[in-house]
PDB file of C-alpha atoms in Angstrom:
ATOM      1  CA  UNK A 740     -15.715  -6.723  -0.052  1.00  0.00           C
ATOM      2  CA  UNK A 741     -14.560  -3.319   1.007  1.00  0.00           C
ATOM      3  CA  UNK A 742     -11.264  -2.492  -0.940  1.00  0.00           C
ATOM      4  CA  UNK A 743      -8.865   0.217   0.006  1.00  0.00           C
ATOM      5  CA  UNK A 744      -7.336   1.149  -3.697  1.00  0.00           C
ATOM      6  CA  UNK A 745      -3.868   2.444  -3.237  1.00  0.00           C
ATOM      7  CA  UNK A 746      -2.683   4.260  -6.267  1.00  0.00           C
ATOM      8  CA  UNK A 747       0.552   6.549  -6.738  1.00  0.00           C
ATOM      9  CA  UNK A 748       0.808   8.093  -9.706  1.00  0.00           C
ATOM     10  CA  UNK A 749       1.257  11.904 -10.845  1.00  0.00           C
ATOM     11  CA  UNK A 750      -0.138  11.780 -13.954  1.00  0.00           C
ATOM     12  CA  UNK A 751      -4.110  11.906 -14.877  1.00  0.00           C
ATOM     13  CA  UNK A 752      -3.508  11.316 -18.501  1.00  0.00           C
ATOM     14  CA  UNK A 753      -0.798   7.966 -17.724  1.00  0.00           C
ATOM     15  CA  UNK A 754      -1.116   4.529 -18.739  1.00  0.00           C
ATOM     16  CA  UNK A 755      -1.387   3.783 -14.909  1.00  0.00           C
ATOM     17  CA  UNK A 756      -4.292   5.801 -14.640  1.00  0.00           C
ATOM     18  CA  UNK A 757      -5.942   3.607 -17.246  1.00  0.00           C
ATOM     19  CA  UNK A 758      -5.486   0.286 -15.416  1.00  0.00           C
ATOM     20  CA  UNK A 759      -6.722   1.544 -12.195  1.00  0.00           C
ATOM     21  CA  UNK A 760      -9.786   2.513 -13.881  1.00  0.00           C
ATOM     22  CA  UNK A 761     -10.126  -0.767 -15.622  1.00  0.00           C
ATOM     23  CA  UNK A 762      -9.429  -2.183 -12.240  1.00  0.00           C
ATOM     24  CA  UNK A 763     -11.901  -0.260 -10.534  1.00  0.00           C
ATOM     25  CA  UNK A 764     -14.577  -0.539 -13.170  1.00  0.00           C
ATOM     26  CA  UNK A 765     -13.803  -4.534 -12.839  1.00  0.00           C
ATOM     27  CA  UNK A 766     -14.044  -4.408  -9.488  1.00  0.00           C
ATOM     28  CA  UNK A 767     -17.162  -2.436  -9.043  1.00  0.00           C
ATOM     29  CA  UNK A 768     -18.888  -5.259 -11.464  1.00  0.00           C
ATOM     30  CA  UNK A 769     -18.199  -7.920  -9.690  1.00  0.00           C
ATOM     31  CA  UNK A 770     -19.847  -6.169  -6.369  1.00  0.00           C
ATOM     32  CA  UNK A 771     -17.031  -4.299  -4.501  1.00  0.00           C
ATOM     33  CA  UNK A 772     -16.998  -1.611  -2.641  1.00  0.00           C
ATOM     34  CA  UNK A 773     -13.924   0.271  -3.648  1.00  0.00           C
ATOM     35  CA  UNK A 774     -12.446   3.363  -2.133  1.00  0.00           C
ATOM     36  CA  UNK A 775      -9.742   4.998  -4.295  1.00  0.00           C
ATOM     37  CA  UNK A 776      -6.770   6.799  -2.097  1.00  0.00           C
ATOM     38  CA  UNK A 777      -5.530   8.836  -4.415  1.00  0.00           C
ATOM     39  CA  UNK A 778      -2.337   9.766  -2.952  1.00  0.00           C
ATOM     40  CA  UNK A 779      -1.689  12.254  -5.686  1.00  0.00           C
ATOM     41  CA  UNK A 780      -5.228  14.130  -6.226  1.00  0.00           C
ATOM     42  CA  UNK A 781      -5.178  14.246  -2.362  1.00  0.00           C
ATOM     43  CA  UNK A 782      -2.061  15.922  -1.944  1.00  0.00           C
ATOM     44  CA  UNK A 783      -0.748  13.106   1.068  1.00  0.00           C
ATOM     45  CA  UNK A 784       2.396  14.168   2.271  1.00  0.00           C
ATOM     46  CA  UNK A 785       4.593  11.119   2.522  1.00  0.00           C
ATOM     47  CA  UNK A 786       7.437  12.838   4.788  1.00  0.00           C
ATOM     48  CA  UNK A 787       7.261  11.760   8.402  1.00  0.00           C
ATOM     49  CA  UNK A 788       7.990  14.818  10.710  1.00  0.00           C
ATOM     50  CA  UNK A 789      10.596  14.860  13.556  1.00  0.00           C
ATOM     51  CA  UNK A 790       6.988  15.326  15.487  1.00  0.00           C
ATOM     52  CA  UNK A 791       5.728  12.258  14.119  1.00  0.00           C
ATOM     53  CA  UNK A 792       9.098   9.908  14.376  1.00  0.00           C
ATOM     54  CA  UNK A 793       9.312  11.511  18.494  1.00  0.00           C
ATOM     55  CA  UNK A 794       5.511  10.524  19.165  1.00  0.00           C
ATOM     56  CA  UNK A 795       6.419   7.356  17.166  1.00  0.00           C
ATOM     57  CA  UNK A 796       4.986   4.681  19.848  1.00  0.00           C
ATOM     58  CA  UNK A 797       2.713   6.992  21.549  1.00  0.00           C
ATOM     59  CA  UNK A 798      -0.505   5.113  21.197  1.00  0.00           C
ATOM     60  CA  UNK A 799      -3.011   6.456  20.725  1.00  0.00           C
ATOM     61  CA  UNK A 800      -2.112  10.395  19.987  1.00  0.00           C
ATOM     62  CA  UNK A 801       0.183   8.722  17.245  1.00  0.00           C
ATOM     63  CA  UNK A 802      -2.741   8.331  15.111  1.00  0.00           C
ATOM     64  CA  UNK A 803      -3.282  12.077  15.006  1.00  0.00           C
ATOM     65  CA  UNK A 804      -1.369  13.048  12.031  1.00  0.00           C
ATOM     66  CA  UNK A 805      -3.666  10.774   9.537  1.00  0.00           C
ATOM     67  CA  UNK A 806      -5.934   9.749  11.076  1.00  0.00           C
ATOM     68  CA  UNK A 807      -8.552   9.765   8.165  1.00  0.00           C
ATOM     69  CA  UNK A 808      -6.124   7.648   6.327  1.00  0.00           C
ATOM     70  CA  UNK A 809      -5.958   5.260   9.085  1.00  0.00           C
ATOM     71  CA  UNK A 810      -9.810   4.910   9.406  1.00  0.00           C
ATOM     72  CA  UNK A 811      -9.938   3.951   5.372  1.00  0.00           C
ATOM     73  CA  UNK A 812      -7.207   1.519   6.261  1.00  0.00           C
ATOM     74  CA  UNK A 813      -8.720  -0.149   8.881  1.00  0.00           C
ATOM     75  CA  UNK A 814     -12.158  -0.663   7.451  1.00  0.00           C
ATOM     76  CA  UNK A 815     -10.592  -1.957   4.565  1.00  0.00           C
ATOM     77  CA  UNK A 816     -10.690  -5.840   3.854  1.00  0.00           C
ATOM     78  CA  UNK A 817      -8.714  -5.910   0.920  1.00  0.00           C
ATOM     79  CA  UNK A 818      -6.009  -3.548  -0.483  1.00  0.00           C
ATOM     80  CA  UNK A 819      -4.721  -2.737  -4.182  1.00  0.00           C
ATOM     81  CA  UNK A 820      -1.699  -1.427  -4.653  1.00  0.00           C
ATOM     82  CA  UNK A 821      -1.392   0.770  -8.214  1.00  0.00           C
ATOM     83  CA  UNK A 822       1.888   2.147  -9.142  1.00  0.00           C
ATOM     84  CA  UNK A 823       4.945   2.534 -11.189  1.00  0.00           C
ATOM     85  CA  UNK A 824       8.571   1.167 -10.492  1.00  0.00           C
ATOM     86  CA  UNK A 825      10.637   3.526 -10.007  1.00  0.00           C
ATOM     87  CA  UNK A 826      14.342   2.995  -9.543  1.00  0.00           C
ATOM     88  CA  UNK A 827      13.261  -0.471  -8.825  1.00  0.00           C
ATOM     89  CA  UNK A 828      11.296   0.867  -5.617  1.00  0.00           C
ATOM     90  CA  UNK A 829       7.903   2.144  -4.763  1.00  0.00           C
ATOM     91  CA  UNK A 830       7.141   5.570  -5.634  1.00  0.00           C
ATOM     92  CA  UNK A 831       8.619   7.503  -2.583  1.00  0.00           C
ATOM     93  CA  UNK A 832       4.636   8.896  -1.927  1.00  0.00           C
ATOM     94  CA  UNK A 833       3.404   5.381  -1.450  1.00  0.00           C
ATOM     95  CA  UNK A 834       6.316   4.473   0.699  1.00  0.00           C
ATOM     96  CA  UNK A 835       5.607   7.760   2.832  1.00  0.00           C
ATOM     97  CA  UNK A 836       2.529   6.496   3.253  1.00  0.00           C
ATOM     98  CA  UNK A 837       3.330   3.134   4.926  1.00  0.00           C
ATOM     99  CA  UNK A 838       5.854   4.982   7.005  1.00  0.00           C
ATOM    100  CA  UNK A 839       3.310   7.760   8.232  1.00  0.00           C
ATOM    101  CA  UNK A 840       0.552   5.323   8.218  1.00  0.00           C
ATOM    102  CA  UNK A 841       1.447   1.693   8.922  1.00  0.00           C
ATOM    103  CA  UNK A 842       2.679   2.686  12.998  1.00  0.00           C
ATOM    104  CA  UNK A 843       2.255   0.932  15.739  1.00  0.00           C
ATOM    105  CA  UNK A 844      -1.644  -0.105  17.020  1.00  0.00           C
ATOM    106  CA  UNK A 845      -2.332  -0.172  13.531  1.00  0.00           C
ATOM    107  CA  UNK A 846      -0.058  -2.317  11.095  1.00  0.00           C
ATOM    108  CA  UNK A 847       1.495  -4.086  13.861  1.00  0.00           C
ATOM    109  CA  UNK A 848       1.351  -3.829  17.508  1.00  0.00           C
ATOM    110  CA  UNK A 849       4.441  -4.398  20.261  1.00  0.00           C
ATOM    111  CA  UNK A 850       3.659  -7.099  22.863  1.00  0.00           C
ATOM    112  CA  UNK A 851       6.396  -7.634  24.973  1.00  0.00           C
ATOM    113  CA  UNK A 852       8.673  -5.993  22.662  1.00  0.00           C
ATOM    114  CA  UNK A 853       7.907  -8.049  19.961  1.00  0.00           C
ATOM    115  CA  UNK A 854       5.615  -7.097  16.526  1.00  0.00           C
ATOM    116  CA  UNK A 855       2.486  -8.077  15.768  1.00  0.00           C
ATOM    117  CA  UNK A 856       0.238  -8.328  12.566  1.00  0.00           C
ATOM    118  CA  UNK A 857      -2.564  -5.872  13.523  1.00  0.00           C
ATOM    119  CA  UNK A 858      -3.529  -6.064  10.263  1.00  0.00           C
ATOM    120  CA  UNK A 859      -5.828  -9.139  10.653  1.00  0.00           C
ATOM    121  CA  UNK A 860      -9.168  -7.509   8.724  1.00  0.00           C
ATOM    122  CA  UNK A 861      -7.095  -7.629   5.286  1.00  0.00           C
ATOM    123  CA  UNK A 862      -8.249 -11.156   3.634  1.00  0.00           C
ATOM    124  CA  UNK A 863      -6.795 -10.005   0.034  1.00  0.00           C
ATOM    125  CA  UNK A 864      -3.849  -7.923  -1.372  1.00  0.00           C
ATOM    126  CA  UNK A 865      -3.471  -7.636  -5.011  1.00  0.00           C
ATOM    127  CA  UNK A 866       0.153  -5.312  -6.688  1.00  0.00           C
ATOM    128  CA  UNK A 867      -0.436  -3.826 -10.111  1.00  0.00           C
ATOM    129  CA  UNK A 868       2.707  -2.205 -11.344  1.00  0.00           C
ATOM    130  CA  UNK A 869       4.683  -1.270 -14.208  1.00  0.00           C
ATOM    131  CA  UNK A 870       8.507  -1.493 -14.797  1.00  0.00           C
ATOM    132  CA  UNK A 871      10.095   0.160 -17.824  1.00  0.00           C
ATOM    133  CA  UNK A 872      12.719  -2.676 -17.931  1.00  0.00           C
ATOM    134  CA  UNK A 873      12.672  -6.527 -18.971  1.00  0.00           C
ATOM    135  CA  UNK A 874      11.848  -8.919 -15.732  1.00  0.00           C
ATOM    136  CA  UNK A 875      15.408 -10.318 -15.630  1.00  0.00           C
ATOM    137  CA  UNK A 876      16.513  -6.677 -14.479  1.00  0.00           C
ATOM    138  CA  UNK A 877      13.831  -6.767 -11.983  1.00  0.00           C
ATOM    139  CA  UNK A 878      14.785 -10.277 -10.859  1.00  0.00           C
ATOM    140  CA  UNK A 879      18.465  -8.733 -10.553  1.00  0.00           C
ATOM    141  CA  UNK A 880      18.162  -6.527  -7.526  1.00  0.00           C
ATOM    142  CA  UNK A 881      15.368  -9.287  -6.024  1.00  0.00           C
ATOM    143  CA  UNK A 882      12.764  -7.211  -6.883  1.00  0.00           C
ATOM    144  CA  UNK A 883      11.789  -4.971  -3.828  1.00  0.00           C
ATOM    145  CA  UNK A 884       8.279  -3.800  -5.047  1.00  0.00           C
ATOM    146  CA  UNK A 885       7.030  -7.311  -5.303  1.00  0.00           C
ATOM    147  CA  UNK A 886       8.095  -8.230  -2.173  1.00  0.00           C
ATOM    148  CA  UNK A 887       6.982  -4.983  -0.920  1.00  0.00           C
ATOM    149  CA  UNK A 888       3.677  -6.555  -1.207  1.00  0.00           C
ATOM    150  CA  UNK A 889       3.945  -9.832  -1.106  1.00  0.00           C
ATOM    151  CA  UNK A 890       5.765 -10.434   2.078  1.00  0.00           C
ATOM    152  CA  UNK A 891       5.858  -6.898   4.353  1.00  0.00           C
ATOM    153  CA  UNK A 892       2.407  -5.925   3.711  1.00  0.00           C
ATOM    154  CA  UNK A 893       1.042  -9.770   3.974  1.00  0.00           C
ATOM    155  CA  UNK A 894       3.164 -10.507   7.001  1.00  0.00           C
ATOM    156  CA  UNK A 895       0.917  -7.531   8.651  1.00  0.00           C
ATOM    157  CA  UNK A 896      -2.180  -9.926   8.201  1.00  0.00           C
ATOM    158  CA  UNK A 897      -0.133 -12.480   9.750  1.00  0.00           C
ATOM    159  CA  UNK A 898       0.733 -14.208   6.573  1.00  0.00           C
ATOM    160  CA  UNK A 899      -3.762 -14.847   6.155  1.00  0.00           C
ATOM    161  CA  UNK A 900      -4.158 -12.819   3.331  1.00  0.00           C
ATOM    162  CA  UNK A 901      -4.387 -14.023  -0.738  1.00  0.00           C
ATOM    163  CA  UNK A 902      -1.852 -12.352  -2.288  1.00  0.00           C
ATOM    164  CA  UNK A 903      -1.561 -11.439  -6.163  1.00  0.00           C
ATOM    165  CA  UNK A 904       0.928  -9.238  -7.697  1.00  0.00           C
ATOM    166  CA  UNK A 905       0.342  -8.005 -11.710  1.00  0.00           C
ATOM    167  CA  UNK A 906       3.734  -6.453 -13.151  1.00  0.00           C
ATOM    168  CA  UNK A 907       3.959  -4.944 -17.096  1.00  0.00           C
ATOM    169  CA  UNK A 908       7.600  -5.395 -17.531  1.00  0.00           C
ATOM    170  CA  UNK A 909       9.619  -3.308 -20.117  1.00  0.00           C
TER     171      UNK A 909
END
Protein backbone atom coordinates (compact mmCIF):
# COMPACT_ATOMS: atom_id res chain seq x y z
CA UNK A 1 0.00 0.00 0.00
CA UNK A 2 1.23 3.45 -0.79
CA UNK A 3 1.14 5.56 2.51
CA UNK A 4 1.32 9.29 2.64
CA UNK A 5 3.10 9.80 6.31
CA UNK A 6 2.01 13.08 7.70
CA UNK A 7 4.23 14.19 10.48
CA UNK A 8 4.43 17.73 12.30
CA UNK A 9 6.90 18.07 14.55
CA UNK A 10 9.90 20.67 15.04
CA UNK A 11 12.12 18.73 16.75
CA UNK A 12 14.69 15.97 15.19
CA UNK A 13 15.84 14.84 18.54
CA UNK A 14 11.76 14.48 20.07
CA UNK A 15 10.06 11.56 21.31
CA UNK A 16 7.71 12.04 18.22
CA UNK A 17 10.43 11.66 15.98
CA UNK A 18 11.09 8.26 17.51
CA UNK A 19 7.61 6.79 16.90
CA UNK A 20 7.45 7.86 13.39
CA UNK A 21 10.54 6.04 12.81
CA UNK A 22 9.33 3.00 14.60
CA UNK A 23 6.26 3.50 12.54
CA UNK A 24 7.96 3.77 9.42
CA UNK A 25 10.47 1.03 10.04
CA UNK A 26 7.15 -1.16 10.93
CA UNK A 27 5.63 -0.20 8.09
CA UNK A 28 8.34 -0.69 5.60
CA UNK A 29 8.50 -4.53 7.05
CA UNK A 30 5.40 -5.40 6.50
CA UNK A 31 5.73 -4.22 2.59
CA UNK A 32 4.64 -0.52 2.37
CA UNK A 33 5.52 1.95 0.42
CA UNK A 34 5.79 4.94 2.66
CA UNK A 35 6.41 8.53 1.74
CA UNK A 36 7.29 10.75 4.73
CA UNK A 37 5.90 14.60 4.35
CA UNK A 38 7.88 16.12 6.55
CA UNK A 39 6.16 19.28 7.05
CA UNK A 40 8.96 20.60 9.16
CA UNK A 41 12.33 19.46 7.23
CA UNK A 42 10.39 20.76 4.15
CA UNK A 43 9.76 24.07 5.30
CA UNK A 44 5.60 23.87 4.15
CA UNK A 45 4.12 27.01 4.80
CA UNK A 46 0.78 26.38 6.40
CA UNK A 47 -0.64 30.11 5.91
CA UNK A 48 -3.16 30.35 3.11
CA UNK A 49 -2.60 33.67 1.14
CA UNK A 50 -5.36 36.26 0.35
CA UNK A 51 -4.21 34.84 -3.35
CA UNK A 52 -4.99 31.47 -2.43
CA UNK A 53 -8.45 32.08 -0.29
CA UNK A 54 -9.57 34.60 -3.74
CA UNK A 55 -8.68 31.66 -6.28
CA UNK A 56 -10.30 29.42 -3.60
CA UNK A 57 -12.82 27.45 -6.09
CA UNK A 58 -10.95 28.12 -9.16
CA UNK A 59 -10.44 24.62 -10.39
CA UNK A 60 -8.00 23.79 -11.69
CA UNK A 61 -5.35 26.90 -11.28
CA UNK A 62 -6.25 26.37 -7.48
CA UNK A 63 -3.95 23.55 -7.38
CA UNK A 64 -1.03 25.79 -8.27
CA UNK A 65 0.22 26.79 -4.97
CA UNK A 66 1.09 22.96 -3.88
CA UNK A 67 0.73 21.25 -6.23
CA UNK A 68 3.56 18.68 -5.41
CA UNK A 69 1.82 18.20 -2.17
CA UNK A 70 -1.34 17.48 -3.85
CA UNK A 71 0.20 14.85 -6.26
CA UNK A 72 1.68 12.86 -2.93
CA UNK A 73 -1.84 13.19 -1.64
CA UNK A 74 -3.59 11.85 -4.31
CA UNK A 75 -1.47 8.84 -5.04
CA UNK A 76 -1.67 8.06 -1.61
CA UNK A 77 -3.94 5.06 -0.40
CA UNK A 78 -3.47 5.39 3.09
CA UNK A 79 -2.48 8.36 5.34
CA UNK A 80 -0.66 8.62 8.89
CA UNK A 81 -1.03 11.34 10.77
CA UNK A 82 2.17 11.98 13.40
CA UNK A 83 1.95 14.78 15.78
CA UNK A 84 1.73 16.40 19.10
CA UNK A 85 -1.41 18.00 20.86
CA UNK A 86 -1.07 21.13 21.24
CA UNK A 87 -3.55 23.29 23.08
CA UNK A 88 -5.77 20.39 22.51
CA UNK A 89 -5.51 21.04 18.58
CA UNK A 90 -3.35 20.01 15.72
CA UNK A 91 -0.15 21.64 15.37
CA UNK A 92 -1.13 24.88 13.43
CA UNK A 93 1.51 23.49 10.38
CA UNK A 94 -0.55 20.38 9.92
CA UNK A 95 -3.75 22.29 10.03
CA UNK A 96 -2.22 24.78 7.33
CA UNK A 97 -1.76 22.04 5.45
CA UNK A 98 -5.35 20.72 5.17
CA UNK A 99 -6.42 24.28 4.63
CA UNK A 100 -3.85 24.95 1.69
CA UNK A 101 -4.14 21.46 0.56
CA UNK A 102 -7.46 19.72 1.16
CA UNK A 103 -9.50 22.46 -1.58
CA UNK A 104 -11.91 21.80 -3.70
CA UNK A 105 -11.32 18.95 -6.77
CA UNK A 106 -9.22 17.39 -4.36
CA UNK A 107 -10.60 16.61 -0.73
CA UNK A 108 -14.04 17.22 -1.74
CA UNK A 109 -15.67 18.43 -4.78
CA UNK A 110 -19.04 20.87 -5.11
CA UNK A 111 -21.86 19.28 -7.16
CA UNK A 112 -24.70 21.32 -7.18
CA UNK A 113 -23.52 23.23 -4.32
CA UNK A 114 -23.16 20.46 -2.24
CA UNK A 115 -19.57 18.60 -0.97
CA UNK A 116 -18.28 15.66 -1.98
CA UNK A 117 -15.67 13.05 -0.67
CA UNK A 118 -13.05 13.25 -3.47
CA UNK A 119 -11.01 11.49 -1.39
CA UNK A 120 -12.18 7.98 -2.47
CA UNK A 121 -8.37 6.37 -3.13
CA UNK A 122 -7.73 6.57 0.83
CA UNK A 123 -8.74 2.85 2.12
CA UNK A 124 -6.82 3.49 5.63
CA UNK A 125 -6.14 6.42 8.07
CA UNK A 126 -4.25 5.75 11.15
CA UNK A 127 -3.61 9.20 14.15
CA UNK A 128 -0.52 8.81 16.29
CA UNK A 129 -0.35 11.59 18.78
CA UNK A 130 0.78 12.64 22.04
CA UNK A 131 -1.00 14.77 24.74
CA UNK A 132 0.91 16.03 27.78
CA UNK A 133 -2.33 15.71 29.87
CA UNK A 134 -4.43 12.66 31.37
CA UNK A 135 -7.34 11.45 28.73
CA UNK A 136 -10.16 12.80 30.94
CA UNK A 137 -8.79 16.42 30.00
CA UNK A 138 -8.79 15.39 26.48
CA UNK A 139 -12.28 13.89 26.76
CA UNK A 140 -13.22 17.44 28.34
CA UNK A 141 -13.11 19.72 25.36
CA UNK A 142 -14.38 16.45 23.05
CA UNK A 143 -11.19 15.95 21.87
CA UNK A 144 -10.72 17.83 18.47
CA UNK A 145 -7.51 16.00 17.22
CA UNK A 146 -9.18 12.67 17.34
CA UNK A 147 -11.97 13.67 15.61
CA UNK A 148 -9.80 15.61 13.39
CA UNK A 149 -9.07 12.28 12.01
CA UNK A 150 -11.53 10.20 12.66
CA UNK A 151 -14.51 11.93 11.27
CA UNK A 152 -13.28 15.16 8.87
CA UNK A 153 -10.53 13.41 7.23
CA UNK A 154 -12.64 9.92 6.93
CA UNK A 155 -15.78 11.71 5.85
CA UNK A 156 -13.44 12.84 2.71
CA UNK A 157 -13.30 9.03 1.73
CA UNK A 158 -16.90 9.04 2.11
CA UNK A 159 -16.90 7.42 5.46
CA UNK A 160 -14.86 3.94 3.33
CA UNK A 161 -11.80 4.24 5.00
CA UNK A 162 -10.42 2.00 8.34
CA UNK A 163 -9.74 4.33 10.74
CA UNK A 164 -7.26 3.97 13.84
CA UNK A 165 -6.20 6.64 16.10
CA UNK A 166 -2.98 5.90 18.76
CA UNK A 167 -2.87 8.73 21.58
CA UNK A 168 0.09 8.72 24.59
CA UNK A 169 -1.83 10.62 27.11
CA UNK A 170 -0.07 12.59 29.96
Amino acid sequence: MRILYLYAHPLPESFHAAVRDAAREGLREAGHEVDLCDLYAEGFDPVLSAEERRGYHELPSNRAPVEAYIRRVERAEALVLSYPTWSFGLPAILKGFFDRVFIPGVSFRLEDGVAKPNLTQIRKIAGISTYGRPRWNAVLVADPPRMAVTRYLRALTGWKARVEYHALYD
